[in-house]
Structures are given as structure tokens and as C-alpha cells.
Coordinates of C-alpha atoms in Angstrom, one line a residue:
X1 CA 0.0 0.0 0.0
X2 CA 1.9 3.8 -1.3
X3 CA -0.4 6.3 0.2
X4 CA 1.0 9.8 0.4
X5 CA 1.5 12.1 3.9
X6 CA -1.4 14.7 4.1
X7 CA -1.5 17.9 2.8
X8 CA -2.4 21.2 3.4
X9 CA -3.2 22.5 0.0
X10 CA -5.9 23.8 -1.6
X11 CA -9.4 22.7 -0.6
X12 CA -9.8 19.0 -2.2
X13 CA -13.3 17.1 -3.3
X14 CA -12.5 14.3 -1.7
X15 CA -9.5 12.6 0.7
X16 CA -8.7 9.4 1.7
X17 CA -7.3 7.9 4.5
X18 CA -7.0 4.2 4.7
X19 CA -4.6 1.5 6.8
X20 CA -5.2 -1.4 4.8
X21 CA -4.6 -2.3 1.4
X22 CA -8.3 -3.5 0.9
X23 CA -9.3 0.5 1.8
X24 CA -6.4 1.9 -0.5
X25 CA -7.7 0.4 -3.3
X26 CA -11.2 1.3 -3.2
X27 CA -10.5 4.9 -2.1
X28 CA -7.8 4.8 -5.2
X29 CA -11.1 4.6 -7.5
X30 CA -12.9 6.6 -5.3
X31 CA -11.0 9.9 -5.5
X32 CA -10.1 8.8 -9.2
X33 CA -13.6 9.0 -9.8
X34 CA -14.6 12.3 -7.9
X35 CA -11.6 14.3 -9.3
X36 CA -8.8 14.0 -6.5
X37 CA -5.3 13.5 -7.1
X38 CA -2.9 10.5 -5.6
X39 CA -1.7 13.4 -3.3
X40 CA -5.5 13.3 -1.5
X41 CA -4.8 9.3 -0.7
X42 CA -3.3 9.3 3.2
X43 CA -2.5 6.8 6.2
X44 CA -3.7 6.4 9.3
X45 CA -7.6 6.1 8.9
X46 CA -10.3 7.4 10.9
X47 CA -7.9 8.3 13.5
X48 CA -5.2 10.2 11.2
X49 CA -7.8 12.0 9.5
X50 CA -9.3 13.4 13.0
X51 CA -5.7 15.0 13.5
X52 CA -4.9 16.7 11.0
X53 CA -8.2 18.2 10.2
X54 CA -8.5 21.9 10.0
X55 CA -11.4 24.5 10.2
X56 CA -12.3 24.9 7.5
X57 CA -12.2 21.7 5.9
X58 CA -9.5 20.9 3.5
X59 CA -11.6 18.8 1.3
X60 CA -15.4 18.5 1.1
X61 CA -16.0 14.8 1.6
X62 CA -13.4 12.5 3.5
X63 CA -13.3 8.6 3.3
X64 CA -11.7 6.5 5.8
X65 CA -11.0 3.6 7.5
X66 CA -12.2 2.8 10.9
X67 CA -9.6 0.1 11.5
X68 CA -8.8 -1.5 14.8
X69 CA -10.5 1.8 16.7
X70 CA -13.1 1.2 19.6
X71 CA -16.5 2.3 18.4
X72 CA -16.7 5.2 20.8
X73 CA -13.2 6.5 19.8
X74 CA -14.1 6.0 16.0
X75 CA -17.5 8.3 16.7
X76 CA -15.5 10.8 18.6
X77 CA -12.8 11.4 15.0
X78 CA -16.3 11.6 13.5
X79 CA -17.8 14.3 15.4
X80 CA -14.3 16.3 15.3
X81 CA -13.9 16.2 11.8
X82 CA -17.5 17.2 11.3
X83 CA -17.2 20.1 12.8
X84 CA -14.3 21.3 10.4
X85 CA -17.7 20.9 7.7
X86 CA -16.2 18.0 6.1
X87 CA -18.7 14.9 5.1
X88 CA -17.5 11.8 6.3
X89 CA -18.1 8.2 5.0
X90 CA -16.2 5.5 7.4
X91 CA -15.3 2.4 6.0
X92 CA -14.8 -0.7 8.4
X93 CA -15.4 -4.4 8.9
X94 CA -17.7 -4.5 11.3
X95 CA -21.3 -5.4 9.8
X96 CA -23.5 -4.7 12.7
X97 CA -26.2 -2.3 13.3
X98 CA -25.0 -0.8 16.4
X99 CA -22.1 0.5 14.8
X100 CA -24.0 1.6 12.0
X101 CA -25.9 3.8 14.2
X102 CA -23.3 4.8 16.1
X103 CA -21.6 6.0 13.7
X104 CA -24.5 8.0 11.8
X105 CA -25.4 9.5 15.1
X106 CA -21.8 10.7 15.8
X107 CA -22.0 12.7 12.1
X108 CA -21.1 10.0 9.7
X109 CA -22.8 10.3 6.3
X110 CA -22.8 7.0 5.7
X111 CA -20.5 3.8 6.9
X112 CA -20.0 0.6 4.8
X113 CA -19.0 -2.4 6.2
X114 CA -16.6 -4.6 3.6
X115 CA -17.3 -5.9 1.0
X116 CA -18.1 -2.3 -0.5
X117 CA -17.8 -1.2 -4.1
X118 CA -16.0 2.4 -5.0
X119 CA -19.6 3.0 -7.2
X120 CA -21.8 2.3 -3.8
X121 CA -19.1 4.6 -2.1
X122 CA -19.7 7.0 -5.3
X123 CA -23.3 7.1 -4.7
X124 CA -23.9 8.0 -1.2
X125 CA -21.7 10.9 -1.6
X126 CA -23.8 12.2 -4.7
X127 CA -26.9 11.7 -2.4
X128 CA -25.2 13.6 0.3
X129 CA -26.4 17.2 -1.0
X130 CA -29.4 16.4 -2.3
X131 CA -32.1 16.8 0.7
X132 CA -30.6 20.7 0.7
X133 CA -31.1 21.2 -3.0
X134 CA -34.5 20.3 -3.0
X135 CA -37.0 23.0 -1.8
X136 CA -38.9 21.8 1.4
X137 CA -42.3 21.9 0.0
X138 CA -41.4 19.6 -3.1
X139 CA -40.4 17.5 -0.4
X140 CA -43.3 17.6 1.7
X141 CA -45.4 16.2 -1.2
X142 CA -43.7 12.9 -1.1
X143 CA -44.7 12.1 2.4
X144 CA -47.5 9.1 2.4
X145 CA -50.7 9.8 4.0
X146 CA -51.0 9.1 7.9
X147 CA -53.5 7.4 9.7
X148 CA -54.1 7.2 13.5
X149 CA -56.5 5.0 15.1
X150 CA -57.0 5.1 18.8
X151 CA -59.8 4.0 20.8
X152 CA -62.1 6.1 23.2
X153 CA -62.1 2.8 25.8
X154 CA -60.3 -0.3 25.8
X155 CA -61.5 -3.5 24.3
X156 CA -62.9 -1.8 21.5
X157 CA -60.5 -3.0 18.8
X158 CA -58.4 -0.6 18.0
X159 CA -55.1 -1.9 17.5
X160 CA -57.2 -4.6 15.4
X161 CA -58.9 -2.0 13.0
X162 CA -55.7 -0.6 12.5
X163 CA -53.8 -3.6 11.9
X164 CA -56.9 -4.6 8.8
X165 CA -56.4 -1.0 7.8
X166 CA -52.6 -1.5 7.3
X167 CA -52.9 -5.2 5.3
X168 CA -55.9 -3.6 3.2
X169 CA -53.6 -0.7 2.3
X170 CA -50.7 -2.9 1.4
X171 CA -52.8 -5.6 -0.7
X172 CA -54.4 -2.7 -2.8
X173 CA -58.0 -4.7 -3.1
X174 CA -60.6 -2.6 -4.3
X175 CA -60.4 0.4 -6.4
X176 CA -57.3 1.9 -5.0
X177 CA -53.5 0.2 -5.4
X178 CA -51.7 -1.7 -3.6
X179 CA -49.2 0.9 -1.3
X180 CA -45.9 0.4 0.4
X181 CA -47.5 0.8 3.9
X182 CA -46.1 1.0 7.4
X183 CA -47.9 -0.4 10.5
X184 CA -46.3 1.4 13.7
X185 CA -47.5 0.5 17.2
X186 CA -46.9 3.1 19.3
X187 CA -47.8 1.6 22.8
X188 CA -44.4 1.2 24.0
X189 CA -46.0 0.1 27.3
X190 CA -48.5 -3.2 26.2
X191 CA -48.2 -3.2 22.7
X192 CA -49.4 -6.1 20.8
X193 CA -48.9 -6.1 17.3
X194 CA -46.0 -8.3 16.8
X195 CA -47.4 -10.6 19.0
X196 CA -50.9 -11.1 17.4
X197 CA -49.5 -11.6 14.1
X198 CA -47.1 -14.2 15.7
X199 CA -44.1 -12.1 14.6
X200 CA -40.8 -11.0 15.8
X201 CA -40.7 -7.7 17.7
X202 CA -38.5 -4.9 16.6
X203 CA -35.8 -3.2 19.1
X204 CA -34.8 -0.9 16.0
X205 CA -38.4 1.3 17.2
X206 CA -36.8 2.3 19.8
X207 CA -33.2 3.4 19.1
X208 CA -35.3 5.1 16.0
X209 CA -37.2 6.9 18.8
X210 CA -33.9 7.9 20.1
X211 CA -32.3 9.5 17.7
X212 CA -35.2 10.1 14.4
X213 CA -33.0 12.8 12.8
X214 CA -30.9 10.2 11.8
X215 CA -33.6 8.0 10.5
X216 CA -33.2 7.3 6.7
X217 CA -34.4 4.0 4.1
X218 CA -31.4 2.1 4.9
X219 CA -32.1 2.2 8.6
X220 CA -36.0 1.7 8.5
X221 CA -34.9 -1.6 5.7
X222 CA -32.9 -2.7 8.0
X223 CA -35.0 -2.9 11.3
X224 CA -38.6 -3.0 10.6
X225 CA -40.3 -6.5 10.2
X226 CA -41.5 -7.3 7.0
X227 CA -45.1 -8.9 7.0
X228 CA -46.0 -8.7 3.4
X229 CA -44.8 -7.4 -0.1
X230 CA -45.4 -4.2 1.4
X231 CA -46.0 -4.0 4.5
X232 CA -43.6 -3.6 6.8
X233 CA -43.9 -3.4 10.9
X234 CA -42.4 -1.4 14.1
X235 CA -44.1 -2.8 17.5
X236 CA -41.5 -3.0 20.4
X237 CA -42.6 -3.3 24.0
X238 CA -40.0 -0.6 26.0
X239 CA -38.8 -2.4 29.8
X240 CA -40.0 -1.2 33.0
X241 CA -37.2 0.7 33.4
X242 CA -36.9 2.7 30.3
X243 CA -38.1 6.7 30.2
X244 CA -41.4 5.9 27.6
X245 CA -42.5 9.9 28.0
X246 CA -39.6 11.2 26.4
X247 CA -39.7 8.2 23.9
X248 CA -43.3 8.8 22.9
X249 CA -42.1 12.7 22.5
X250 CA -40.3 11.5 19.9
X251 CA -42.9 10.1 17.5
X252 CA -43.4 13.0 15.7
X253 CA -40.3 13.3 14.1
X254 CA -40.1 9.5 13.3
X255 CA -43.3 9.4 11.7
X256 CA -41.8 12.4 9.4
X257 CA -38.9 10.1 8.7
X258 CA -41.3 7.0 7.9
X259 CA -43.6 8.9 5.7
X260 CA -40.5 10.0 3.5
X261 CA -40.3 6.2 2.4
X262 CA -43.8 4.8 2.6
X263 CA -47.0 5.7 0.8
X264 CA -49.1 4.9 3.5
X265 CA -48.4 5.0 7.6
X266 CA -51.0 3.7 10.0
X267 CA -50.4 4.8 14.1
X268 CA -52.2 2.3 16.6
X269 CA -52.1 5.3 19.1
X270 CA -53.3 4.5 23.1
X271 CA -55.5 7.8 24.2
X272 CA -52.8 8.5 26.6
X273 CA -50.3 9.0 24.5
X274 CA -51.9 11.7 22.3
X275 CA -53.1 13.0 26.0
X276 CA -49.9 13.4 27.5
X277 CA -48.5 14.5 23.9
X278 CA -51.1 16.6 22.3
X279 CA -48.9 17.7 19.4
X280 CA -48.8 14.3 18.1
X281 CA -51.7 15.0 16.1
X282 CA -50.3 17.5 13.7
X283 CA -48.2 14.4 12.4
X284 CA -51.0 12.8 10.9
X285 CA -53.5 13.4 8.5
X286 CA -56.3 11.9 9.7
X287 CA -57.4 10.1 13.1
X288 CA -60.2 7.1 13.3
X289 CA -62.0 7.4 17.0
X290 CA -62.9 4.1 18.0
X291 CA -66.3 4.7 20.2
X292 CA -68.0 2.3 22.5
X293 CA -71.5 2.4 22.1
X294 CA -71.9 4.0 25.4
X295 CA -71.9 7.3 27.6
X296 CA -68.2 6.9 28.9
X297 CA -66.7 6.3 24.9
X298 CA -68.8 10.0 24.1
X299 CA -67.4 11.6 26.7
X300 CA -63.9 11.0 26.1
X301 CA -64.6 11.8 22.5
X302 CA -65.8 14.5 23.2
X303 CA -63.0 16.0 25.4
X304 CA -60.5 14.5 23.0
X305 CA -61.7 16.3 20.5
X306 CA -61.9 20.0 22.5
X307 CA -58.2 18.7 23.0
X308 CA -57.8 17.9 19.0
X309 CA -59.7 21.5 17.8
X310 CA -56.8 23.9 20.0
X311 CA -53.8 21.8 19.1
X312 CA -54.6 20.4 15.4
X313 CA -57.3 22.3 14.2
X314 CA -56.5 20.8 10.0
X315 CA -56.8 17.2 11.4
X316 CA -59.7 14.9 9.6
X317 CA -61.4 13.1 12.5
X318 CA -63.6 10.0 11.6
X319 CA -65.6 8.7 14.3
X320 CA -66.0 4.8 14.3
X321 CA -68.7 2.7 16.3
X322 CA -67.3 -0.4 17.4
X323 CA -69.7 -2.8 18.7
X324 CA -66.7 -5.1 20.3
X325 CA -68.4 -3.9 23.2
X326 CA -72.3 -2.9 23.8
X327 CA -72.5 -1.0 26.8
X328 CA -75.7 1.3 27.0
X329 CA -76.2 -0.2 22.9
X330 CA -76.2 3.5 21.5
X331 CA -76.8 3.7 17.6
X332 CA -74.6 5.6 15.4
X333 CA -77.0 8.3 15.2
X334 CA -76.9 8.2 18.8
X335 CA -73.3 8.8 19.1
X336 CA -73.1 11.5 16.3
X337 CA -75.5 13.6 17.8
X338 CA -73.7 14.2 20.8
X339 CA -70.3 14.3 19.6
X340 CA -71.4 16.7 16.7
X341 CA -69.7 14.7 14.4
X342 CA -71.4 11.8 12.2
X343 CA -69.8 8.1 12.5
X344 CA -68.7 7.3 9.5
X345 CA -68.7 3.3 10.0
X346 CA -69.5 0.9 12.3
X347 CA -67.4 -2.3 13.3
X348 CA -69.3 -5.3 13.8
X349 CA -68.9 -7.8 16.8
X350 CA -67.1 -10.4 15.0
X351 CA -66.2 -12.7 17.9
X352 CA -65.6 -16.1 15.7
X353 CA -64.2 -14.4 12.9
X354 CA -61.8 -12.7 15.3
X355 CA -60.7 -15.9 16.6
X356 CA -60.4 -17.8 13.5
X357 CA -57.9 -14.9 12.6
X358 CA -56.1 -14.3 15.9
X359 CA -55.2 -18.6 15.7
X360 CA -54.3 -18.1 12.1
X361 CA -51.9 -15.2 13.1
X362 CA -53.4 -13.0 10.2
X363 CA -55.0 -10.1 10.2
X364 CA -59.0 -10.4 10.0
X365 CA -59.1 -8.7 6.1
X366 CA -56.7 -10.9 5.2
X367 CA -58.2 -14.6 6.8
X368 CA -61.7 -13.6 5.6
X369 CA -61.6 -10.8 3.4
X370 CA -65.7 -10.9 2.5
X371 CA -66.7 -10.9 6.2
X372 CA -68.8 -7.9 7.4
X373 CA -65.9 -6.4 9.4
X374 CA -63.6 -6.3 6.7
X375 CA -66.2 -4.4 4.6
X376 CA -66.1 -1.9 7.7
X377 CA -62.7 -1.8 6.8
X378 CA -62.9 -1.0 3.2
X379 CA -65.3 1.5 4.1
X380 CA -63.2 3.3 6.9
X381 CA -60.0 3.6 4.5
X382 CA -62.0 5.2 1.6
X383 CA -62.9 7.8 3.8
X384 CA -60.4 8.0 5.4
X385 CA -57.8 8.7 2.3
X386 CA -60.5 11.0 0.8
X387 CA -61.6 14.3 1.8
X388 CA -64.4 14.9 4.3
X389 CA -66.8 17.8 4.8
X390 CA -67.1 17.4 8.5
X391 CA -63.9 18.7 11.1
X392 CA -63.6 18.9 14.6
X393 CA -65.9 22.0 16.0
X394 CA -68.6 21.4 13.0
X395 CA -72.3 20.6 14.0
X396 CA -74.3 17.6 12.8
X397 CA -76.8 17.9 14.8
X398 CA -77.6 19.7 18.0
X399 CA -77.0 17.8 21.0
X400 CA -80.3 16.3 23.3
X401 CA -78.3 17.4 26.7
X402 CA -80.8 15.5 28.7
X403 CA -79.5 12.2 27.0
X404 CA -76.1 13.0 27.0
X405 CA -75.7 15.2 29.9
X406 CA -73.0 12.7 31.5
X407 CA -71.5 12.7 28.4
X408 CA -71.0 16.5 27.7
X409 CA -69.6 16.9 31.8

């Protein structure tokens, strides 16, 4: 391996600084490629470049060699170069996600683990500027659409409706296509998604939720579960001991991140959640309200949505009847009139289809996809991917107090 001693000449494209003869050659075709010189090809990898960096950078882009160095060492030559506003790309042997991450979070562009090709190496620094040449609102029309569903009460299927939502989005039955779709379970405390489809969970939700900045499509590839074609899955129950409030605070951004690669994102959001983090809901489009058919289920919509008007007043709310459980056996009509919004569905029990389904480890749509529940489903997505007349403060009907006067308290 002839590498040369660094330089502090003009600012360079691109330098390289390798300790093996693997890296050498690679970076050789590297700099070749981007316009460098053999003068721009050092010793001393990661570690060699962190010394001699300067502020400002002498070269826009520099490639090296992580070597023998411990992973926190390696991230610290990352931040320090960073700050000169050189891009780095780190090049190592080391093929696990952790140091992936590491790395990413410490300022690397991008890190390879061998075998890499020089074009690979090529690519991601041609991609490196091209989120800041592209003006923010072209890129805010990419996102997919979002969907939250989150029940009024418990044990009125709502991680279930949006687990059929997700498999009907993904299969593309009906008159709309089939869409790359992402199920996220965001009860970090008892969420079940994983396990109801009999499928591993997936730790990469939560180091996402710890650093979603650095969230991108090699990272979400890598770590969500793949159910279908296209569907993929993040449901990760956190342990006891971990901080789940500041996690949850985190969603936001993530689903920003997640809706930059997939057509379609549906949220199985618990109540407290959007309670304790009311700014959650101006990260989706719309949100399904699963209602009891009772007095309890209207009176939490109700508040939720007081809560909904001041903090996301552009949100599409679609009020859902599920009659998983009966309670005080309101009709739709019922419910609409004292919520002021009209229910645009109703989910019916659908105890033997449920368990047919649950044993089968499929989703309900997808073990009987002509049963009434999965026509709810239909039904639900097409209104809830098209535009609706009704938004949170409008007026169906005027409210009978006398009937829903423990509702309205």
C-alpha cells in the first residue's frame, strides 16, 4: 500500500485515509472518480484524519478507514472532523447495526462495512447534497398519508382495525393500489402487534425513537419487520425501566422520517399517549376514534376532540362505532348527535371471525376478506384517504343534553 502524507493544499473534493490495502484500493477509485489526485490518498484512517483536520475543511468529503479503533473512539474522530464541515463516509469491517448507528449519530454520512464497491461509495456521496437542494415543499409532497387510530375505551379494537387497515392498504383490493405501507404500534408500554400476528418484535423502534433525525431507508430496511410485499412493521414493547414519556415525545419526528419512504403509515395510538403529547396529532392526517356504544366512549370523544380543535385544528377526525363492546347499545346516530360529528362506520362484533384470525396469526381482512368487518374496513379507509366535509368544531346535529348530559360533563 503507497499512500501519500497529508497535505495542506488547496481545498480538495474528496480525501482518503486508509490503513489497509483493501481500503487503498477502493478509495484509489474513489478519488479517481470524484476528481482528486494521488496526493489526497493518506495513512492512518479514521484516527489520522481526525488529527490533521483543520477549520475549514481541507476537502469537502473524506473517506476512511475505521480500523482497529473502539466504536466510541471512532464516533468521537467523526464528530471532530464534522465540525471542520467535512462529510464523512467511514469504512470498516464491522457489519452490525449498532455500529451503524453509532456512527451516523456521531456525524457519519454513511458507513459501509466490507465488502463495498467504490460506485456504492460513489453514490452515497452524490446523495449527500441532495435533501438541501431540494425545496422543502417539493419534499413535503412525497410524504405518504397518515392514519391514526385510537380507541375512546379499551376492548374496543383498535389496535385490530388498524392492523386490517394497514394489510388492506398494502394488498391494494378494491379500487385503490396496492401501497408500500407502514404499521407502527406506538404503545411502547403493552403493545401487541408483533405478537398477534405471531411475529418477531422490533428493538430498532426504539433506538429510532432515540435519535429520528438520523432515520433514513437504509435504517428503517434494516430494522422494521417485513409482514407482506409491502407492509412492513415497528411494535417494540419498552422495559420497566426505560423513560417511555420522552420516547413517545419522539414520534413526531419519526413518523416524518417513515412517511419520507412509505405511501401509507398507519399509528395504533393509546388515548394517553396523544393525551400526554397533544402535538402528536399534527403528524397525521387523519385520526379514526374508535367509540364504545356508550356514555363513557362519548365523553372522552368529546373532550378529546376539545383537546384535537386547539392543538390540530386541520386534522380529519372520523368517528367509528365499534360494537366489540355494547355497553348502554347506542346507535350511530346516537353517538353523532352528541359528539357533533357523524360516525362514519360501524365495526361489527365479530367474535368467531376474530378468533379464526387471531389462531391463524393473520389479520382479520386478510383470513376472511368478504366478512362484514372487513367491509367496515374497506369502508373506513376510503374515507379516510379522501376528503371529508365534517372537522372537529362542526355541527351535525344539536346535542339532546338530557341524553347525553353525563357525556358533555
Amino acid at each position: 500500500m503507497t499512500v501519500s502524507s497529508p497535505s495542506s493544499s488547496a481545498p480538495k473534493p474528496v480525501a482518503a485515509y486508509v490503513c489497509t490495502d483493501q481500503g487503498a484500493d477502493i478509495a484509489r477509485s474513489v478519488v479517481d472518480t470524484l476528481g482528486g489526485d494521488p496526493s489526497t490518498l493518506h495513512g492512518g484512517g479514521l484516527g489520522g484524519a481526525a488529527r490533521v483536520c483543520r477549520t475549514p475543511a481541507l476537502e469537502k468529503l473524506v473517506l476512511a478507514e475505521m480500523g482497529n479503533m473502539t466504536l466510541d473512539a471512532a464516533c468521537e474522530c467523526v464528530t471532530e472532523i464534522r465540525q471542520t464541515g467535512a462529510h464523512v463516509i467511514v469504512l470498516g469491517d464491522k457489519p452490525d447495526l449498532a455500529t451503524y448507528r453509532a456512527l451516523r449519530n456521531a456525524g457519519a454520512e454513511e458507513y459501509f462495512a466490507y465488502p463495498v464497491t467504490p460506485e456504492e461509495i460513489i453514490a452515497a456521496n452524490d446523495n449527500i447534497a441532495a435533501p438541501v437542494q431540494q425545496p422543502v415543499a417539493e419534499t413535503a409532497t412525497v410524504h405518504g398519508t397518515c392514519i391514526g387510530v385510537m380507541g375512546c375505551n379499551g376492548g374496543v379494537g383498535t389496535s385490530l382495525l388498524a392492523q386490517n387497515l394497514a394489510f388492506h392498504a398494502a394488498a391494494g383490493k378494491g379500487n385503490g393500489p396496492a401501497l408500500e405501507t407502514a404499521l407502527i404500534d406506538a404503545d411502547l408500554r403493552f403493545g401487541s402487534q408483533a405478537i398477534d400476528l405471531d411475529r418477531k418484535d422490533t428493538p430498532g423502534l426504539l433506538e429510532a425513537l432515540s435519535a429520528p433525525d438520523r432515520v433514513d431507508d437504509t435504517f428503517l430496511g434494516a430494522t422494521m419487520e417485513k409482514l407482506t410485499e409491502r407492509l412492513s412493521l415497528y411494535s417494540q414493547q419498552a422495559h420497566i425501566s426505560q423513560n417511555v414519556d420522552a420516547m413517545d415525545a419522539a414520534f413526531p419526528p419519526l413518523l416524518d422520517a417513515i412517511r419520507a419512504k412509505f405511501d401509507a403509515v398507519v399509528v395504533d395510538l393509546p388515548r394517553t399517549t396523544l393525551v400526554a403529547h397533544p402535538e402528536f396529532a399534527r403528524a397525521l392526517d387523519t385520526l379514526i376514534l374508535v367509540i364504545p356504544a356508550g356514555y363513557a366512549g362519548v365523553n372522552v370523544a368529546s373532550r378529546l376532540m376539545s383537546v384535537l380543535k386547539a392543538e390540530a385544528p386541520a386534522l380529519k377526525i372520523l368517528p367509528v362505532l365499534s360494537e366489540f363492546r355494547q355497553d348502554a347499545k347506542l346507535t350511530a346516530k346516537d353517538i353523532g348527535v352528541g359528539i357533533g360529528l357523524d360516525v362514519v362506520a360501524t365495526l361489527p362484533e365479530s367474535a368467531k371471525a376474530l378468533t379464526r384470525a387471531h389462531r391463524a396469526a393473520k389479520s382479520l381482512t386478510e383470513n376472511q376478506p368478504r366478512a362484514p368487518y372487513a367491509k367496515a374496513t374497506r369502508t373506513i379507509w376510503e374515507r379516510a384517504t379522501k376528503p371529508v366535509k365534517a372537522t372537529v368544531g362542526t355541527t351535525a346535529q344539536k346535542p339532546r343534553l338530557g341524553f347525553f348530559k353525563r357525556a358533555t360533563a
